[in-house]
Amino acid sequence: MAKDRILTAEEVIDKTSEYLNEEHVSFVRKAYEYAYEAHKEQFRKSGEPYIIHPIQVAGILADLTMDPATVASGFLHDVVEDTPVTIADLVSEFGSEVAMLVDGVTKLGKIKYKSHEELQAENHRKMFIAMAQDIRVILIKLADRLHNMRTLKHLPPEKQRRIANETLEIFAPLAHRLGISKIKWELEDTSLRYLNPQQYYRIVNLMKRKRNEREQYLEDVMLEMKKRLGEVDIKAEVSGRPKHIYSIYRKMVLQHKQFNEIYDLLAVRIVVNSIKDCYAVLGIIHTCWKPMPGRFKDYIAMPKTNMYQSLHTTVIGPKGDPLEVQIRTLDMHKISEYGVAAHWAYKEGKSMGQQASFEKKLSWFREILEFQQEAENAEEFMESLKIDLFSDMVFVFTPKGDVIELPSGSVPIDFAYRIHSEIGNKTIGAKINGKMVTLDYKLKTGDIVEVLTSKHSYGPSQDWVNLAQTSQAKNKIRQFFKRQRKEENIVKGKELIEKEIKDMEFDLKEILTAENINKVAEKFNFSHEDDMYAAVGYNGISALQVANRLTEKWRKKRDEEEIIKEIPTEHKSENRSGRYEAGVKVTGADNLLIRLSRCCSPVPGDEIVGFITKGRGVSVHRTDCPNLKSDETQDRLIPVEWELGTNYRKEYNVDIEINGYDRRGLLNEVMQMVSGTKTNISAVSGRTDRNKMATIMMSITIENTSHLHKVVDKIKQIPDIYAVRRIMN
């Protein structure tokens, strides 16, 4: 990759002409010309024209021999984010494929976030979800990040460190996961240069001091190897590979070694024509020099998940120093350098998507979608991703010999859930290499793991969430308890709804018909009645709300049967207890039972009206209550007014709905703000939709409308709150 000099657009297009046909080269040229026009008034921090950056990104993708759509997207990857060009414009000019790729790497810019960290997490989530749909998205992003790292010197030191740290945490591990070592090493070395320049330049200088000595030593070793291989007529390409600066730095830090204690600064790579030759060369190497115990790795028989294949061995070299030798075929070498890009490299006449074995090898990408569905927010999503995708891995075996890859530190519980959810839920113990172990045993590469299950198991323990290391296992355990609690919540919710209906003095059998229940469940957007009952059980919605909907028809019917002025004597109150409780009086009457309606929950300050009921005195409603809109109710209305004083009720319940953008801590901030107004909260629940919009339902106790307005105004001051409204049941 041309990192030492700036490529011109013509050089990039010429590079694509080496493997693309004329039609596709014209398509790539059109993308460059479009990007040039879009960016022509823009400049980078270095003072260079902005178009230089997209040209270098496209050049990196052309080096990987990517397909026309990907190289074109390299030229266009910033036009939506930094210019007036829209995704719709790209669809019109270049088709939906290019538009999708550009959209996948475009940052979120229209939503305000509380912090830069939250914004970055959301950007990463968007990128990874797009990547799970089409892996070319991340190849474009890696090329973009690689060129940005090459030009990082033009940014302020603080921004340099932040970008370098992000690169080291996210993009370098991802390049490793994809097997693109050419990009991975450069990202790591450049990140170290900005994060720890003192150690970076110290290692560079130390490597320079003995470079001639090491190179001569390596030359002698390679000559000996070529001679031995020639004797058995094995054609091979033998080359030396210097250790990268970051790998030396990590070894010094993790193994607490000084530079002069690191002997394997150089490695020999041998590239042969066939797998048979790989093992033949291994035998010759071990005949020449003594192998070091425990330092042989066969990644041909057991490839890494990033598709890397090679034989690794460390031997005691001619001068008694350790020497690492890597043996692989030419195809393996291409994959080690270009990783997943080697599979996506453009080949004339071949469909990009018809590589079943390739898709299977990258099945771990599909786990990204599972992380997305289970995570509560972007930060949690990224943490799950770092744990499961970017950590060091261990390789263990099933009793049948199948290889299972898990993050380092995984325990038998992680293994069980990786096999199948039900196996995990029914796990009661584990055997490692034939011996019983506890469930917190840390798995090691080479372990043969046998999970013991029982159909009589009651399921996982709550402690397993803390024992498990993989997000997959943690999510499956949480799902189990969520399902278990759902059954309990269904029973609880049903009981609460039935109690409310009984309090309204309706017949349960008459109200709770299957038709009526399903109709109400649909009104609340539940696909099944059990979901509605469960929501009531965990306070997602109130039992009163559901009961009001269930009894709506019967309440109207009962009210319609009540006749104005026919208030039976037995329903008059001598002690005016109803009047005192409500704080409302009926004009011209002192001894009526008065109650505040639950459908609109009037409070002092609201305009109110009385509705004469049969058998329950006067029901007080707000004048805007929907239940009073029918023509039949108008003749039953009577004037009422608030009568407030020391003898009357001072607290009233009100339901409010709060809408805003979901983020961590939003509900807590709302509750703290309400409590700060010395307002009692009697119930609260919340939910979010697919667009990250939060709805918080809250029942509060207030004195009057002035008190309510004060509370509402305070809530509206909270960042990310869009609307607050009073609701009716």
XYZ file of N, CA and C in Angstrom, residues 43-207:
495
model
N -11.261 21.837 2.296
C -9.846 21.577 2.562
C -9.708 20.842 3.890
N -8.633 20.061 4.010
C -8.350 19.320 5.239
C -7.575 20.204 6.219
N -7.387 19.701 7.448
C -6.650 20.439 8.471
C -5.227 20.754 8.021
N -4.674 19.905 7.157
C -3.308 20.094 6.664
C -3.219 21.216 5.640
N -4.384 21.705 5.180
C -4.413 22.727 4.137
C -4.543 22.149 2.749
N -4.479 20.816 2.618
C -4.585 20.164 1.315
C -6.043 20.121 0.860
N -6.295 20.074 -0.437
C -7.670 19.896 -0.921
C -8.268 18.617 -0.338
N -9.536 18.684 0.047
C -10.163 17.544 0.726
C -10.190 16.299 -0.152
N -10.301 16.479 -1.462
C -10.447 15.348 -2.379
C -9.269 14.383 -2.285
N -8.128 14.861 -1.781
C -6.954 13.980 -1.645
C -7.295 12.783 -0.750
N -8.079 13.021 0.317
C -8.415 11.924 1.238
C -9.241 10.822 0.561
N -10.367 11.145 -0.110
C -11.109 10.078 -0.803
C -10.275 9.349 -1.854
N -9.359 10.072 -2.509
C -8.503 9.421 -3.515
C -7.625 8.364 -2.855
N -7.033 8.697 -1.692
C -6.159 7.734 -1.007
C -6.962 6.536 -0.486
N -8.190 6.787 -0.006
C -9.049 5.696 0.470
C -9.375 4.752 -0.685
N -9.753 5.321 -1.817
C -10.034 4.487 -2.995
C -8.778 3.743 -3.432
N -7.603 4.385 -3.286
C -6.341 3.732 -3.645
C -6.056 2.521 -2.790
N -6.323 2.624 -1.490
C -6.124 1.490 -0.583
C -7.050 0.337 -0.984
N -8.302 0.666 -1.331
C -9.261 -0.366 -1.751
C -8.855 -0.978 -3.080
N -8.283 -0.165 -3.971
C -7.795 -0.697 -5.252
C -6.606 -1.626 -5.023
N -5.749 -1.310 -4.032
C -4.648 -2.203 -3.672
C -5.167 -3.575 -3.256
N -6.348 -3.578 -2.636
C -6.965 -4.839 -2.209
C -7.740 -5.496 -3.349
N -7.683 -4.900 -4.548
C -8.410 -5.359 -5.748
C -9.899 -5.545 -5.466
N -10.500 -4.534 -4.847
C -11.918 -4.614 -4.534
C -12.778 -4.357 -5.763
N -14.050 -4.708 -5.672
C -14.977 -4.609 -6.793
C -15.301 -3.154 -7.113
N -15.914 -2.869 -8.270
C -16.173 -1.482 -8.694
C -16.996 -0.681 -7.684
N -18.044 -1.295 -7.118
C -18.910 -0.575 -6.176
C -18.130 -0.132 -4.937
N -17.218 -0.984 -4.464
C -16.450 -0.657 -3.262
C -15.444 0.459 -3.530
N -14.721 0.385 -4.646
C -13.752 1.442 -4.973
C -14.487 2.761 -5.207
N -15.618 2.701 -5.917
C -16.417 3.914 -6.146
C -16.881 4.498 -4.814
N -17.291 3.635 -3.890
C -17.730 4.093 -2.558
C -16.574 4.707 -1.783
N -15.339 4.240 -2.053
C -14.172 4.858 -1.431
C -14.034 6.316 -1.841
N -14.234 6.601 -3.122
C -14.221 7.989 -3.590
C -15.358 8.801 -2.978
N -16.521 8.159 -2.789
C -17.747 8.873 -2.396
C -18.055 8.806 -0.907
N -17.193 8.174 -0.102
C -17.603 7.824 1.259
C -17.915 9.011 2.165
N -17.433 10.202 1.841
C -17.668 11.377 2.686
C -18.657 12.387 2.104
N -19.189 12.138 0.924
C -20.011 13.180 0.280
C -21.324 13.428 1.026
N -21.913 12.382 1.603
C -23.183 12.561 2.320
C -22.954 13.265 3.650
N -21.857 12.916 4.298
C -21.564 13.487 5.616
C -21.100 14.940 5.530
N -20.327 15.279 4.511
C -19.666 16.586 4.480
C -20.129 17.532 3.377
N -21.061 17.094 2.530
C -21.539 17.970 1.450
C -23.064 17.871 1.369
N -23.720 18.706 0.562
C -25.194 18.648 0.451
C -25.729 17.392 -0.231
N -24.871 16.549 -0.761
C -25.309 15.326 -1.455
C -26.062 14.418 -0.481
N -27.157 13.817 -0.942
C -27.961 12.913 -0.119
C -27.831 11.468 -0.609
N -28.289 10.552 0.222
C -28.306 9.128 -0.162
C -29.174 8.944 -1.409
N -30.285 9.674 -1.463
C -31.167 9.570 -2.642
C -30.426 9.991 -3.910
N -29.580 11.015 -3.790
C -28.785 11.447 -4.950
C -27.867 10.321 -5.418
N -27.244 9.617 -4.472
C -26.330 8.525 -4.828
C -27.077 7.362 -5.466
N -28.284 7.080 -4.955
C -29.093 6.016 -5.561
C -29.372 6.363 -7.021
N -29.711 7.627 -7.262
C -30.027 8.061 -8.625
C -28.807 7.993 -9.543
N -27.632 8.376 -9.035
C -26.433 8.455 -9.867
C -25.677 7.134 -9.983
N -25.624 6.366 -8.874
C -24.742 5.183 -8.849
C -25.448 3.879 -8.459
N -26.733 3.956 -8.122
C -27.449 2.741 -7.773
C -27.503 2.507 -6.280
N -28.370 1.583 -5.868
C -28.618 1.329 -4.441
C -27.431 0.673 -3.737
N -26.617 -0.102 -4.484
C -25.494 -0.800 -3.854
C -24.461 0.193 -3.323
N -24.047 1.138 -4.144
C -23.088 2.156 -3.716
C -23.699 3.011 -2.605
N -24.977 3.384 -2.757
C -25.645 4.211 -1.740
C -25.662 3.500 -0.389
N -25.929 2.187 -0.399
C -25.933 1.419 0.844
C -24.555 1.405 1.501
N -23.503 1.216 0.708
C -22.149 1.173 1.251
C -21.751 2.523 1.839
N -22.067 3.605 1.138
C -21.739 4.944 1.640
C -22.527 5.241 2.906
N -23.800 4.873 2.913
C -24.634 5.106 4.099
C -24.091 4.350 5.307
N -23.540 3.165 5.067
C -23.000 2.357 6.161
C -21.834 3.001 6.871
N -21.031 3.814 6.142
C -19.865 4.454 6.774
C -20.128 5.912 7.121
N -21.346 6.404 6.835
C -21.677 7.802 7.141
C -22.053 7.944 8.603
N -21.472 8.921 9.279
C -21.735 9.136 10.704
C -23.126 9.711 10.909
N -23.618 9.553 12.153
C -24.894 10.146 12.528
C -24.673 11.624 12.811
N -25.461 12.511 12.184
C -25.201 13.920 12.399
C -26.408 14.743 12.783
N -27.599 14.148 12.778
C -28.796 14.962 12.974
C -29.405 14.819 14.364
N -28.866 13.939 15.172
C -29.399 13.751 16.518
C -28.402 14.284 17.527
N -28.878 15.008 18.521
C -27.987 15.548 19.544
C -27.791 14.508 20.646
N -26.547 14.292 21.025
C -26.217 13.327 22.062
C -25.630 14.050 23.265
N -25.762 13.413 24.415
C -25.307 14.032 25.651
C -23.802 14.189 25.693
N -23.072 13.261 25.099
C -21.616 13.303 25.161
C -21.011 12.817 23.859
N -19.721 13.136 23.670
C -19.009 12.664 22.481
C -18.921 11.145 22.492
N -18.746 10.563 23.701
C -18.632 9.102 23.819
C -19.913 8.428 23.348
N -21.066 9.020 23.723
C -22.343 8.441 23.323
C -22.516 8.530 21.812
N -22.113 9.659 21.237
C -22.200 9.832 19.784
C -21.325 8.815 19.069
N -20.082 8.642 19.554
C -19.173 7.689 18.919
C -19.718 6.273 19.012
N -20.282 5.936 20.172
C -20.848 4.592 20.346
C -21.983 4.364 19.349
N -22.841 5.379 19.156
C -23.937 5.252 18.195
C -23.398 5.134 16.766
N -22.353 5.906 16.451
C -21.740 5.808 15.120
C -21.201 4.408 14.867
N -20.523 3.852 15.882
C -19.966 2.510 15.747
C -21.072 1.476 15.602
N -22.145 1.642 16.398
C -23.249 0.687 16.292
C -23.811 0.715 14.870
N -24.043 1.888 14.324
C -24.581 2.018 12.960
C -23.666 1.323 11.960
N -22.351 1.546 12.120
C -21.389 0.970 11.186
C -21.375 -0.554 11.280
N -21.393 -1.087 12.502
C -21.306 -2.537 12.667
C -22.571 -3.239 12.192
N -23.731 -2.611 12.392
C -24.963 -3.218 11.891
C -24.936 -3.251 10.362
N -24.463 -2.159 9.741
C -24.326 -2.138 8.281
C -23.316 -3.183 7.836
N -22.246 -3.353 8.606
C -21.208 -4.325 8.284
C -21.770 -5.745 8.316
N -22.685 -6.009 9.267
C -23.267 -7.345 9.349
C -24.096 -7.664 8.113
N -24.603 -6.620 7.453
C -25.354 -6.829 6.219
C -24.426 -6.972 5.008
N -23.351 -6.192 4.984
C -22.403 -6.244 3.863
C -21.018 -5.887 4.393
N -20.116 -6.854 4.356
C -18.811 -6.685 4.989
C -17.943 -5.632 4.309
N -18.296 -5.259 3.079
C -17.524 -4.229 2.386
C -17.583 -2.887 3.101
N -18.630 -2.679 3.908
C -18.740 -1.432 4.677
C -17.513 -1.241 5.561
N -17.101 -2.307 6.246
C -15.970 -2.156 7.170
C -14.652 -2.064 6.411
N -14.567 -2.661 5.229
C -13.338 -2.526 4.435
C -13.136 -1.070 4.024
N -14.237 -0.401 3.652
C -14.153 1.030 3.312
C -13.763 1.832 4.552
N -14.364 1.483 5.690
C -14.077 2.224 6.917
C -12.633 2.021 7.356
N -12.111 0.816 7.198
C -10.710 0.557 7.557
C -9.763 1.357 6.654
N -10.089 1.435 5.368
C -9.263 2.229 4.452
C -9.318 3.707 4.833
N -10.506 4.165 5.200
C -10.689 5.551 5.644
C -9.862 5.831 6.894
N -9.947 4.924 7.868
C -9.208 5.116 9.118
C -7.693 5.035 8.884
N -7.261 4.142 8.004
C -5.829 3.993 7.734
C -5.241 5.301 7.192
N -5.921 5.915 6.235
C -5.380 7.176 5.712
C -5.468 8.297 6.746
N -6.526 8.308 7.548
C -6.623 9.316 8.615
C -5.465 9.183 9.611
N -5.078 7.941 9.905
C -3.954 7.721 10.827
C -2.640 8.191 10.200
N -2.509 8.026 8.894
C -1.288 8.470 8.215
C -1.148 9.997 8.259
N -2.274 10.713 8.400
C -2.244 12.186 8.387
C -2.621 12.772 9.740
N -2.469 11.965 10.805
C -2.912 12.391 12.135
C -2.075 13.547 12.698
N -0.887 13.744 12.164
C 0.031 14.758 12.706
C -0.532 16.168 12.585
N -1.513 16.368 11.719
C -2.054 17.709 11.504
C -3.121 18.086 12.535
N -3.487 17.158 13.436
C -4.525 17.425 14.431
C -3.908 17.797 15.775
N -4.683 18.439 16.678
C -4.180 18.763 18.020
C -3.840 17.491 18.790
N -2.871 17.546 19.730
C -2.435 16.353 20.482
C -3.578 15.602 21.157
N -4.508 16.327 21.761
C -5.607 15.662 22.464
C -6.453 14.827 21.505
N -6.722 15.386 20.328
C -7.510 14.660 19.328
C -6.706 13.501 18.750
N -5.408 13.680 18.608
C -4.547 12.596 18.131
C -4.661 11.391 19.057
N -4.568 11.658 20.377
C -4.624 10.547 21.350
C -5.986 9.875 21.348
N -7.054 10.669 21.235
C -8.396 10.088 21.244
C -8.611 9.187 20.026
N -8.209 9.670 18.854
C -8.385 8.878 17.624
C -7.485 7.649 17.643
N -6.243 7.800 18.134
C -5.315 6.668 18.204
C -5.842 5.600 19.159
N -6.393 6.038 20.274
C -6.927 5.089 21.249
C -8.129 4.341 20.675
N -9.015 5.064 19.992
C -10.164 4.441 19.344
C -9.710 3.436 18.285
N -8.668 3.790 17.551
C -8.127 2.898 16.521
C -7.603 1.606 17.138
N -6.901 1.755 18.256
C -6.305 0.601 18.920
C -7.372 -0.285 19.562
N -8.471 0.324 20.014
C -9.538 -0.424 20.689
C -10.501 -1.078 19.719
N -10.796 -0.400 18.598
C -11.853 -0.858 17.699
C -11.318 -1.347 16.354
N -10.594 -0.487 15.647
C -10.300 -0.768 14.239
C -9.149 -1.744 14.036
N -8.078 -1.643 14.843
C -6.982 -2.608 14.693
C -7.452 -4.028 15.042
N -8.179 -4.223 16.185
C -8.693 -5.568 16.453
C -9.634 -6.063 15.367
N -10.408 -5.153 14.792
C -11.324 -5.564 13.735
C -10.555 -5.999 12.491
N -9.495 -5.256 12.142
C -8.649 -5.662 11.013
C -8.040 -7.038 11.281
N -7.662 -7.284 12.543
C -7.134 -8.600 12.922
C -8.204 -9.669 12.759
N -9.444 -9.360 13.224
C -10.549 -10.310 13.118
C -10.825 -10.654 11.655
N -10.621 -9.658 10.778
C -10.843 -9.864 9.352
C -9.619 -10.447 8.663
N -8.512 -10.561 9.398
C -7.306 -11.174 8.851
C -6.497 -10.270 7.956
N -6.759 -8.968 7.962
C -6.044 -8.048 7.066
C -4.817 -7.523 7.806
N -3.761 -8.309 7.831
C -2.584 -7.966 8.631
C -1.879 -6.721 8.097
N -1.943 -6.483 6.776
C -1.265 -5.310 6.208
C -1.824 -4.018 6.792
N -3.115 -4.006 7.047
C -3.742 -2.827 7.650
C -3.590 -2.856 9.167
N -3.748 -4.043 9.749
C -3.691 -4.159 11.208
C -2.377 -3.631 11.772
N -1.247 -4.074 11.220
C 0.050 -3.690 11.784
C 0.290 -2.187 11.667
N -0.095 -1.615 10.533
C 0.127 -0.173 10.370
C -0.743 0.629 11.335
N -1.993 0.191 11.529
C -2.868 0.880 12.489
C -2.299 0.805 13.904
N -1.801 -0.367 14.282
C -1.258 -0.535 15.634
C 0.011 0.294 15.844
N 0.939 0.203 14.894
C 2.205 0.944 15.039
C 1.969 2.455 15.075
N 1.076 2.939 14.195
C 0.800 4.374 14.156
C 0.087 4.832 15.424
N -0.815 4.013 15.946
C -1.512 4.361 17.188
C -0.522 4.478 18.345
N 0.411 3.526 18.440
C 1.412 3.562 19.503
C 2.268 4.829 19.399
N 2.559 5.236 18.184
C 3.385 6.433 17.980
C 2.761 7.667 18.635
N 1.424 7.752 18.628
C 0.757 8.921 19.213
C 0.359 8.705 20.676
N 0.128 7.462 21.071
C -0.272 7.191 22.449
C 0.915 7.118 23.394
N 2.037 6.578 22.904
C 3.230 6.460 23.740
C 4.469 6.710 22.880
N 4.655 7.967 22.444
C 5.753 8.273 21.523
C 7.127 7.942 22.095
N 7.266 8.062 23.417
C 8.574 7.786 24.032
C 8.980 6.331 23.821
N 8.070 5.399 24.109
C 8.359 3.975 23.921
C 8.471 3.630 22.449
N 7.642 4.248 21.610
C 7.666 3.966 20.172
C 9.051 4.267 19.588
N 9.532 5.481 19.829
C 10.818 5.869 19.239
C 11.989 5.163 19.922
N 11.810 4.792 21.173
C 12.866 4.029 21.865
C 13.051 2.671 21.200
N 11.924 1.992 20.902
C 12.004 0.679 20.245
C 12.578 0.822 18.844
N 12.143 1.868 18.109
C 12.672 2.105 16.758
C 14.184 2.246 16.791
N 14.697 3.036 17.734
C 16.146 3.262 17.831
C 16.893 1.995 18.232
N 16.311 1.225 19.169
C 16.953 -0.014 19.603
C 17.018 -1.025 18.461
N 15.958 -1.060 17.630
C 15.949 -1.988 16.496
C 16.997 -1.588 15.455
